[in-house]
Amino acid sequence: LELTTLAIIGNGIAGRSLLFNLTRENNKFQKILLFSAPAFLKPCSFYTTSIVAPRGVTSGHSDLGDLIVEGFSDFSEHVKKDKPSGIFPISQFTGATTKIDQFKTRYPGGKFSRLLEGLPHSLKNEIYLAQEDAFMIDPEIYLPWLSHQAEKALQITYVESLVTEVRNGGKVYLRTNNNEEFEVDQLVFAAGAYGRFYKSLFPGEKIESSKPVQGSYLRFSKMRLGEKSFSLTLNGANLIYRAHSQEVLIGSTTDDFIHELPHLNELRRIFSELKALVAFEVPVFESGEILVGHREKARKREPYILRKGNLLAVGGLYKNGFSLSLKMTKILSRQYLLNAQSNQ
Ligand SMILES: Cc1cc2nc3c(=O)[nH]c(=O)nc-3n(C[C@H](O)[C@H](O)[C@H](O)COP(=O)(O)OP(=O)(O)OC[C@H]3O[C@@H](n4cnc5c(N)ncnc54)[C@H](O)[C@@H]3O)c2cc1C
């Protein structure tokens, strides 16, 4: 059996989930090069509100819906079996005060309530509210955990440079901004919102319309909202309480820009709307730190796996990067990266 070298571009949740999947399967790689360029391209996976929840989605309606249901089930299995650090089981409360009929169709199990069941908190008024089992992720803990697991099983070399050129001719050749060159057998792009330069490497694929979309949110520290973490979504706006780090996140905006400046008016609107609905204390807007992440929105919001010879790409994870990375990279590795015998 010939052992080969794999390069992965991307050290966010997608790249690390791929590594994790490779530790679980009979992979053929002697060596893995992991490229990332945090100084140039900020990883969205550390600038995110990272909740994994089914959000009322059931199977049988759309491809994306089916994937989300399967992704949630795979993720739940992962939590149960692997006991990863940085993942906290929580209740996701989701409510709406407008378009109630539409909302009820998506969440038929909800009810009119003021109470957030199991928590010492309530809303100002009774509204239609659904409750689901979900997971709150702290990327600062979970992402290093994934890498640590991968490092125990695989030989990984980290290269912190910007990949500026990729050529495919039997072997794959990479060049970085500081003019280093690498030769590998296979390459996977897990490059998040920064995939634009490789579009031309996958001709004919429908990724032309995929684009970066900015998301901003507020982070309040030294918050004491009790022992239990939770996530509350009202009219599409999120409030997440991380009990272990005593933080509250409120957001997030959705804006077609990739620079760092947030859509402040929209963030204020979201903040005020949430504050008006909850009966517990929320600090003033100005005391929050504003954080910004960049995610990739692909056609029909659907994530993709691409292949052209020895080049592969996984992307379009958009608002579901934490819910879908494990599932998508499992599909990718099973289809294209495993030994012949475990491919079956
Ligand atoms: C405000 C906000 C809230 C969100 N909430 C949720 C949520 O509740 N649940 C959920 O599941 N998802 C959520 N998401 C989405 C999720 O965070 C993203 O989908 C996910 O983090 C994307 O991960 P990624 O690994 O694909 O990309 P990234 O984390 O961006 O990683 C990309 C990596 O590729 C590297 N890279 C790219 N190009 C190159 C190159 N040429 N050379 C070298 N390195 C390169 C970068 O340096 C980086 O390391 C949210 C996102 C935002 C912004």
Short mmCIF file of C-alpha atoms and ligand atoms in Angstrom, two decimals:
data_model
loop_
_atom_site.label_atom_id
_atom_site.label_comp_id
_atom_site.label_asym_id
_atom_site.label_seq_id
_atom_site.Cartn_x
_atom_site.Cartn_y
_atom_site.Cartn_z
CA LEU A 1 0.00 0.00 0.00
CA GLU A 2 1.42 3.35 -1.02
CA LEU A 3 1.48 5.95 1.73
CA THR A 4 0.86 9.49 0.63
CA THR A 5 0.89 13.12 1.73
CA LEU A 6 -2.25 15.18 2.25
CA ALA A 7 -2.45 18.96 2.50
CA ILE A 8 -5.40 20.70 4.13
CA ILE A 9 -5.92 24.43 3.76
CA GLY A 10 -7.88 25.65 6.78
CA ASN A 11 -7.56 25.23 10.52
CA GLY A 12 -11.14 26.12 11.46
CA ILE A 13 -13.94 23.76 12.42
CA ALA A 14 -14.04 22.22 8.91
CA GLY A 15 -10.29 21.47 8.69
CA ARG A 16 -10.17 20.11 12.25
CA SER A 17 -13.33 18.01 11.84
CA LEU A 18 -11.73 16.49 8.76
CA LEU A 19 -8.62 15.60 10.77
CA PHE A 20 -10.80 14.12 13.48
CA ASN A 21 -12.63 11.96 10.95
CA LEU A 22 -9.31 10.76 9.56
CA THR A 23 -8.32 9.51 13.02
CA ARG A 24 -11.43 7.36 13.13
CA GLU A 25 -10.96 5.70 9.76
CA ASN A 26 -8.31 3.65 8.07
CA ASN A 27 -6.61 6.56 6.36
CA LYS A 28 -3.71 6.19 3.97
CA PHE A 29 -1.74 9.34 4.77
CA GLN A 30 1.75 9.13 6.09
CA LYS A 31 1.98 12.85 6.51
CA ILE A 32 -0.47 15.76 6.69
CA LEU A 33 0.41 19.41 6.07
CA LEU A 34 -2.08 21.82 7.58
CA PHE A 35 -2.01 25.35 6.18
CA SER A 36 -3.59 28.35 7.83
CA ALA A 37 -2.97 32.08 7.70
CA PRO A 38 -4.60 33.68 10.74
CA ALA A 39 -2.65 36.91 10.27
CA PHE A 40 -4.25 37.40 6.84
CA LEU A 41 -7.46 35.37 6.93
CA LYS A 42 -9.29 35.35 10.22
CA PRO A 43 -10.86 31.98 11.05
CA CYS A 44 -14.63 32.36 11.42
CA SER A 45 -14.60 29.40 13.80
CA PHE A 46 -13.30 31.62 16.63
CA TYR A 47 -15.72 34.50 15.85
CA THR A 48 -19.03 32.72 16.05
CA THR A 49 -21.95 32.08 18.38
CA SER A 50 -21.63 28.32 17.64
CA ILE A 51 -24.86 26.65 18.69
CA VAL A 52 -25.71 23.20 17.35
CA ALA A 53 -29.50 22.78 17.32
CA PRO A 54 -32.07 21.24 14.96
CA ARG A 55 -34.03 24.55 14.98
CA GLY A 56 -37.34 22.97 14.09
CA VAL A 57 -35.95 21.32 10.96
CA THR A 58 -37.35 17.87 10.14
CA SER A 59 -36.38 15.51 7.34
CA GLY A 60 -38.22 15.00 4.07
CA HIS A 61 -38.64 18.64 2.96
CA SER A 62 -35.32 19.64 1.39
CA ASP A 63 -31.77 18.37 0.85
CA LEU A 64 -30.43 20.98 3.26
CA GLY A 65 -33.06 20.07 5.86
CA ASP A 66 -32.17 16.37 5.62
CA LEU A 67 -28.49 17.21 5.98
CA ILE A 68 -29.15 19.35 9.07
CA VAL A 69 -31.13 16.53 10.69
CA GLU A 70 -28.37 14.00 9.92
CA GLY A 71 -25.69 16.50 10.97
CA PHE A 72 -27.38 17.02 14.32
CA SER A 73 -27.70 13.31 14.90
CA ASP A 74 -24.01 12.69 14.00
CA PHE A 75 -22.96 15.53 16.28
CA SER A 76 -25.07 14.21 19.19
CA GLU A 77 -23.50 10.78 18.70
CA HIS A 78 -20.02 12.39 18.72
CA VAL A 79 -20.77 14.14 22.03
CA LYS A 80 -22.03 10.92 23.58
CA LYS A 81 -19.25 8.67 22.32
CA ASP A 82 -16.13 10.87 22.25
CA LYS A 83 -16.97 13.14 25.21
CA PRO A 84 -15.26 16.18 23.66
CA SER A 85 -14.28 19.18 25.80
CA GLY A 86 -15.91 22.55 25.18
CA ILE A 87 -19.38 21.23 24.34
CA PHE A 88 -22.23 21.90 26.73
CA PRO A 89 -25.73 20.37 26.43
CA ILE A 90 -28.29 23.16 26.70
CA SER A 91 -31.90 24.03 25.98
CA GLN A 92 -32.48 26.10 22.87
CA PHE A 93 -35.57 28.29 23.31
CA THR A 94 -36.99 29.74 20.13
CA GLY A 95 -39.92 32.14 20.02
CA ALA A 96 -41.67 34.58 17.74
CA THR A 97 -44.05 37.49 18.10
CA THR A 98 -44.64 37.96 14.37
CA LYS A 99 -45.62 35.55 11.55
CA ILE A 100 -46.87 33.18 14.25
CA ASP A 101 -48.69 30.80 11.89
CA GLN A 102 -45.55 30.19 9.87
CA PHE A 103 -43.56 29.80 13.06
CA LYS A 104 -46.04 27.27 14.48
CA THR A 105 -45.72 25.12 11.37
CA ARG A 106 -41.97 24.94 11.94
CA TYR A 107 -42.29 24.44 15.70
CA PRO A 108 -45.57 22.57 16.21
CA GLY A 109 -44.49 21.48 19.71
CA GLY A 110 -44.29 25.01 21.13
CA LYS A 111 -46.68 26.75 23.49
CA PHE A 112 -47.53 30.24 24.74
CA SER A 113 -45.38 30.89 27.78
CA ARG A 114 -43.43 33.49 29.69
CA LEU A 115 -41.21 30.95 31.36
CA LEU A 116 -37.93 29.55 30.12
CA GLU A 117 -38.45 26.08 31.56
CA GLY A 118 -35.64 24.84 33.79
CA LEU A 119 -34.06 28.30 34.06
CA PRO A 120 -34.49 31.06 36.62
CA HIS A 121 -35.48 33.47 33.84
CA SER A 122 -38.61 34.60 32.09
CA LEU A 123 -39.88 36.88 29.35
CA LYS A 124 -41.81 40.13 29.87
CA ASN A 125 -44.88 38.78 28.11
CA GLU A 126 -46.26 35.42 27.11
CA ILE A 127 -45.12 34.46 23.60
CA TYR A 128 -45.19 31.31 21.45
CA LEU A 129 -42.05 29.44 22.51
CA ALA A 130 -40.46 26.11 21.55
CA GLN A 131 -37.78 24.25 23.49
CA GLU A 132 -35.23 21.84 21.99
CA ASP A 133 -32.19 19.92 23.24
CA ALA A 134 -29.09 21.53 21.73
CA PHE A 135 -25.36 22.07 22.28
CA MET A 136 -23.47 25.24 23.09
CA ILE A 137 -19.89 25.14 21.81
CA ASP A 138 -16.96 27.09 23.18
CA PRO A 139 -14.59 27.12 20.19
CA GLU A 140 -11.65 28.17 22.40
CA ILE A 141 -11.94 24.77 24.11
CA TYR A 142 -13.46 22.47 21.48
CA LEU A 143 -11.17 23.37 18.54
CA PRO A 144 -7.93 22.68 20.47
CA TRP A 145 -9.51 19.44 21.72
CA LEU A 146 -10.12 18.31 18.12
CA SER A 147 -6.52 19.11 17.15
CA HIS A 148 -5.19 17.29 20.19
CA GLN A 149 -7.11 14.13 19.29
CA ALA A 150 -5.84 14.36 15.71
CA GLU A 151 -2.22 14.87 16.79
CA LYS A 152 -2.34 11.68 18.85
CA ALA A 153 -3.16 9.59 15.76
CA LEU A 154 -1.75 11.46 12.74
CA GLN A 155 1.54 13.02 11.76
CA ILE A 156 0.60 16.68 11.25
CA THR A 157 2.91 19.53 10.27
CA TYR A 158 1.44 23.00 10.72
CA VAL A 159 2.38 25.66 8.17
CA GLU A 160 1.26 29.18 9.08
CA SER A 161 1.51 30.85 5.68
CA LEU A 162 -0.88 32.15 3.09
CA VAL A 163 -1.24 29.73 0.18
CA THR A 164 -1.22 31.93 -2.89
CA GLU A 165 -0.98 29.41 -5.69
CA VAL A 166 -2.11 25.84 -6.31
CA ARG A 167 -1.29 23.77 -9.39
CA ASN A 168 -2.50 20.31 -10.15
CA GLY A 169 -0.53 18.04 -12.44
CA GLY A 170 -0.41 14.49 -11.14
CA LYS A 171 0.96 15.78 -7.87
CA VAL A 172 -0.41 18.96 -6.28
CA TYR A 173 1.98 21.92 -5.98
CA LEU A 174 1.42 24.72 -3.49
CA ARG A 175 3.21 28.01 -3.12
CA THR A 176 2.93 30.42 -0.19
CA ASN A 177 3.26 34.20 0.11
CA ASN A 178 6.79 33.80 1.47
CA ASN A 179 7.73 31.70 -1.58
CA GLU A 180 7.88 28.32 0.04
CA GLU A 181 6.89 25.43 -2.22
CA PHE A 182 5.24 22.13 -1.30
CA GLU A 183 4.37 19.00 -3.22
CA VAL A 184 1.61 16.70 -1.99
CA ASP A 185 -0.55 13.87 -3.33
CA GLN A 186 -3.95 15.28 -2.41
CA LEU A 187 -5.22 18.65 -1.24
CA VAL A 188 -8.42 19.58 0.57
CA PHE A 189 -9.61 23.18 0.74
CA ALA A 190 -11.47 23.78 4.01
CA ALA A 191 -10.90 27.50 3.60
CA GLY A 192 -14.21 28.95 4.79
CA ALA A 193 -15.13 32.35 3.36
CA TYR A 194 -11.73 32.63 1.69
CA GLY A 195 -12.30 30.15 -1.11
CA ARG A 196 -12.45 32.71 -3.87
CA PHE A 197 -9.04 32.06 -5.32
CA TYR A 198 -9.74 28.42 -5.96
CA LYS A 199 -12.99 28.82 -7.85
CA SER A 200 -11.10 28.53 -11.12
CA LEU A 201 -9.63 25.20 -9.98
CA PHE A 202 -13.07 23.59 -10.09
CA PRO A 203 -14.40 24.57 -13.51
CA GLY A 204 -18.01 23.75 -14.20
CA GLU A 205 -18.96 23.55 -10.52
CA LYS A 206 -21.78 25.79 -9.41
CA ILE A 207 -19.73 27.77 -6.91
CA GLU A 208 -19.65 31.05 -8.84
CA SER A 209 -22.43 32.49 -6.70
CA SER A 210 -20.84 31.53 -3.40
CA LYS A 211 -19.81 34.59 -1.40
CA PRO A 212 -18.57 35.79 1.98
CA VAL A 213 -21.21 37.10 4.39
CA GLN A 214 -20.25 39.04 7.48
CA GLY A 215 -21.81 38.31 10.87
CA SER A 216 -21.33 40.54 13.92
CA TYR A 217 -22.41 40.10 17.53
CA LEU A 218 -21.83 41.51 21.00
CA ARG A 219 -19.99 39.82 23.84
CA PHE A 220 -20.60 40.83 27.44
CA SER A 221 -18.28 39.47 30.12
CA LYS A 222 -18.61 38.91 33.88
CA MET A 223 -22.27 38.01 33.44
CA ARG A 224 -24.01 35.93 36.09
CA LEU A 225 -27.21 34.48 34.73
CA GLY A 226 -27.10 31.28 36.76
CA GLU A 227 -25.49 27.85 36.68
CA LYS A 228 -26.96 26.72 33.36
CA SER A 229 -25.93 27.81 29.88
CA PHE A 230 -28.78 28.44 27.44
CA SER A 231 -29.63 29.86 24.05
CA LEU A 232 -32.66 32.02 23.38
CA THR A 233 -33.74 33.05 19.88
CA LEU A 234 -36.56 35.58 19.59
CA ASN A 235 -37.69 36.82 16.19
CA GLY A 236 -34.39 35.56 14.77
CA ALA A 237 -32.17 37.40 17.27
CA ASN A 238 -29.98 35.29 19.58
CA LEU A 239 -28.97 35.61 23.20
CA ILE A 240 -26.53 32.96 24.37
CA TYR A 241 -25.37 32.54 27.94
CA ARG A 242 -22.13 30.65 28.51
CA ALA A 243 -22.21 29.76 32.19
CA HIS A 244 -18.65 28.35 32.35
CA SER A 245 -17.10 31.63 31.12
CA GLN A 246 -19.85 33.95 32.38
CA GLU A 247 -20.35 35.50 28.96
CA VAL A 248 -23.46 36.62 27.12
CA LEU A 249 -23.42 36.81 23.32
CA ILE A 250 -26.09 38.79 21.49
CA GLY A 251 -26.45 38.87 17.71
CA SER A 252 -26.01 38.39 14.96
CA THR A 253 -26.14 40.50 11.84
CA THR A 254 -26.05 39.16 8.28
CA ASP A 255 -24.35 41.48 5.87
CA ASP A 256 -22.77 41.14 2.40
CA PHE A 257 -19.35 42.51 3.36
CA ILE A 258 -16.08 40.85 4.22
CA HIS A 259 -14.27 43.67 6.02
CA GLU A 260 -14.22 44.10 9.79
CA LEU A 261 -16.62 47.00 10.26
CA PRO A 262 -19.91 45.73 11.67
CA HIS A 263 -23.39 46.80 10.62
CA LEU A 264 -23.85 48.83 13.79
CA ASN A 265 -27.45 49.94 13.24
CA GLU A 266 -28.58 46.40 12.63
CA LEU A 267 -26.70 45.18 15.69
CA ARG A 268 -28.39 47.89 17.80
CA ARG A 269 -31.79 46.89 16.42
CA ILE A 270 -31.23 43.22 17.32
CA PHE A 271 -29.98 44.17 20.78
CA SER A 272 -32.93 46.48 21.53
CA GLU A 273 -35.46 43.97 20.27
CA LEU A 274 -34.11 41.25 22.52
CA LYS A 275 -33.76 43.52 25.51
CA ALA A 276 -37.39 44.61 25.16
CA LEU A 277 -38.63 41.02 25.31
CA VAL A 278 -36.69 39.51 28.23
CA ALA A 279 -37.47 40.09 31.90
CA PHE A 280 -33.88 39.63 33.11
CA GLU A 281 -31.14 42.22 33.29
CA VAL A 282 -29.15 42.86 30.08
CA PRO A 283 -26.27 45.38 30.29
CA VAL A 284 -26.09 48.51 28.13
CA PHE A 285 -25.15 48.11 24.45
CA GLU A 286 -21.93 50.11 24.88
CA SER A 287 -20.52 47.71 27.47
CA GLY A 288 -20.43 44.88 24.91
CA GLU A 289 -17.42 44.04 22.79
CA ILE A 290 -18.26 43.79 19.08
CA LEU A 291 -16.97 40.70 17.30
CA VAL A 292 -17.08 39.95 13.60
CA GLY A 293 -16.88 36.67 11.66
CA HIS A 294 -16.92 35.88 7.94
CA ARG A 295 -18.79 32.85 6.67
CA GLU A 296 -19.31 31.44 3.21
CA LYS A 297 -22.79 31.38 1.74
CA ALA A 298 -23.10 29.06 -1.24
CA ARG A 299 -25.90 28.49 -3.75
CA LYS A 300 -29.23 27.79 -2.01
CA ARG A 301 -27.32 27.92 1.30
CA GLU A 302 -26.23 24.38 0.58
CA PRO A 303 -22.80 23.15 1.66
CA TYR A 304 -20.71 21.48 -1.02
CA ILE A 305 -18.02 18.90 -1.59
CA LEU A 306 -16.03 19.33 -4.81
CA ARG A 307 -13.48 17.16 -6.53
CA LYS A 308 -11.22 17.70 -9.49
CA GLY A 309 -8.46 15.10 -9.73
CA ASN A 310 -6.40 15.33 -6.57
CA LEU A 311 -8.06 18.55 -5.44
CA LEU A 312 -10.99 18.51 -3.06
CA ALA A 313 -12.99 21.23 -1.35
CA VAL A 314 -15.57 21.36 1.41
CA GLY A 315 -17.41 24.61 1.98
CA GLY A 316 -20.57 26.66 1.96
CA LEU A 317 -21.14 25.82 5.63
CA TYR A 318 -22.59 29.32 6.19
CA LYS A 319 -24.55 29.48 9.45
CA ASN A 320 -24.15 25.74 10.10
CA GLY A 321 -20.38 25.33 10.32
CA PHE A 322 -20.52 23.66 13.71
CA SER A 323 -23.62 21.61 12.95
CA LEU A 324 -22.40 20.27 9.61
CA SER A 325 -18.59 20.04 9.59
CA LEU A 326 -18.43 16.62 11.19
CA LYS A 327 -20.99 15.20 8.77
CA MET A 328 -19.63 16.87 5.62
CA THR A 329 -16.01 15.92 6.28
CA LYS A 330 -17.08 12.36 7.07
CA ILE A 331 -18.72 12.14 3.64
CA LEU A 332 -15.65 13.70 2.02
CA SER A 333 -13.14 11.42 3.71
CA ARG A 334 -15.17 8.26 3.10
CA GLN A 335 -15.62 9.09 -0.57
CA TYR A 336 -12.18 10.32 -1.43
CA LEU A 337 -9.54 9.95 1.26
CA LEU A 338 -9.63 6.46 2.65
CA ASN A 339 -7.90 3.26 1.71
CA ALA A 340 -9.58 1.17 -0.93
CA GLN A 341 -10.76 -1.48 1.54
CA SER A 342 -12.38 0.98 3.92
CA ASN A 343 -13.90 2.91 1.05
CA GLN A 344 -16.55 0.25 0.57
C1 LIG B 1 -21.82 35.61 13.99
C2 LIG B 1 -21.79 34.18 13.58
C3 LIG B 1 -22.60 33.25 14.21
C4 LIG B 1 -22.58 31.91 13.84
N1 LIG B 1 -23.37 31.01 14.53
C5 LIG B 1 -23.31 29.69 14.22
C6 LIG B 1 -24.06 28.74 14.96
O1 LIG B 1 -24.80 29.10 15.90
N2 LIG B 1 -23.97 27.43 14.62
C7 LIG B 1 -23.17 27.00 13.59
O2 LIG B 1 -23.13 25.80 13.33
N3 LIG B 1 -22.45 27.90 12.86
C8 LIG B 1 -22.50 29.22 13.16
N4 LIG B 1 -21.77 30.12 12.42
C9 LIG B 1 -21.02 29.65 11.26
C10 LIG B 1 -19.71 29.00 11.62
O3 LIG B 1 -19.02 29.76 12.58
C11 LIG B 1 -18.87 28.91 10.32
O4 LIG B 1 -19.62 28.25 9.33
C12 LIG B 1 -17.60 28.11 10.54
O5 LIG B 1 -16.84 28.66 11.61
C13 LIG B 1 -16.76 28.05 9.27
O6 LIG B 1 -15.68 27.22 9.54
P1 LIG B 1 -14.59 26.92 8.44
O7 LIG B 1 -13.63 25.96 9.06
O8 LIG B 1 -15.26 26.53 7.17
O9 LIG B 1 -13.87 28.32 8.16
P2 LIG B 1 -12.90 29.21 9.06
O10 LIG B 1 -13.09 28.96 10.50
O11 LIG B 1 -13.02 30.61 8.57
O12 LIG B 1 -11.46 28.65 8.71
C14 LIG B 1 -10.87 28.89 7.46
C15 LIG B 1 -9.39 28.62 7.59
O13 LIG B 1 -8.77 28.61 6.31
C16 LIG B 1 -7.58 29.34 6.36
N5 LIG B 1 -7.30 29.73 4.97
C17 LIG B 1 -8.19 30.07 4.00
N6 LIG B 1 -7.56 30.33 2.85
C18 LIG B 1 -6.25 30.14 3.08
C19 LIG B 1 -5.09 30.26 2.28
N7 LIG B 1 -5.14 30.64 0.99
N8 LIG B 1 -3.88 29.99 2.84
C20 LIG B 1 -3.77 29.60 4.14
N9 LIG B 1 -4.85 29.47 4.94
C21 LIG B 1 -6.08 29.74 4.43
C22 LIG B 1 -7.87 30.46 7.33
O14 LIG B 1 -6.70 31.06 7.82
C23 LIG B 1 -8.63 29.65 8.39
O15 LIG B 1 -7.73 28.96 9.25
C24 LIG B 1 -21.77 31.47 12.77
C25 LIG B 1 -20.94 32.40 12.12
C26 LIG B 1 -20.94 33.74 12.52
C27 LIG B 1 -20.04 34.71 11.83
#
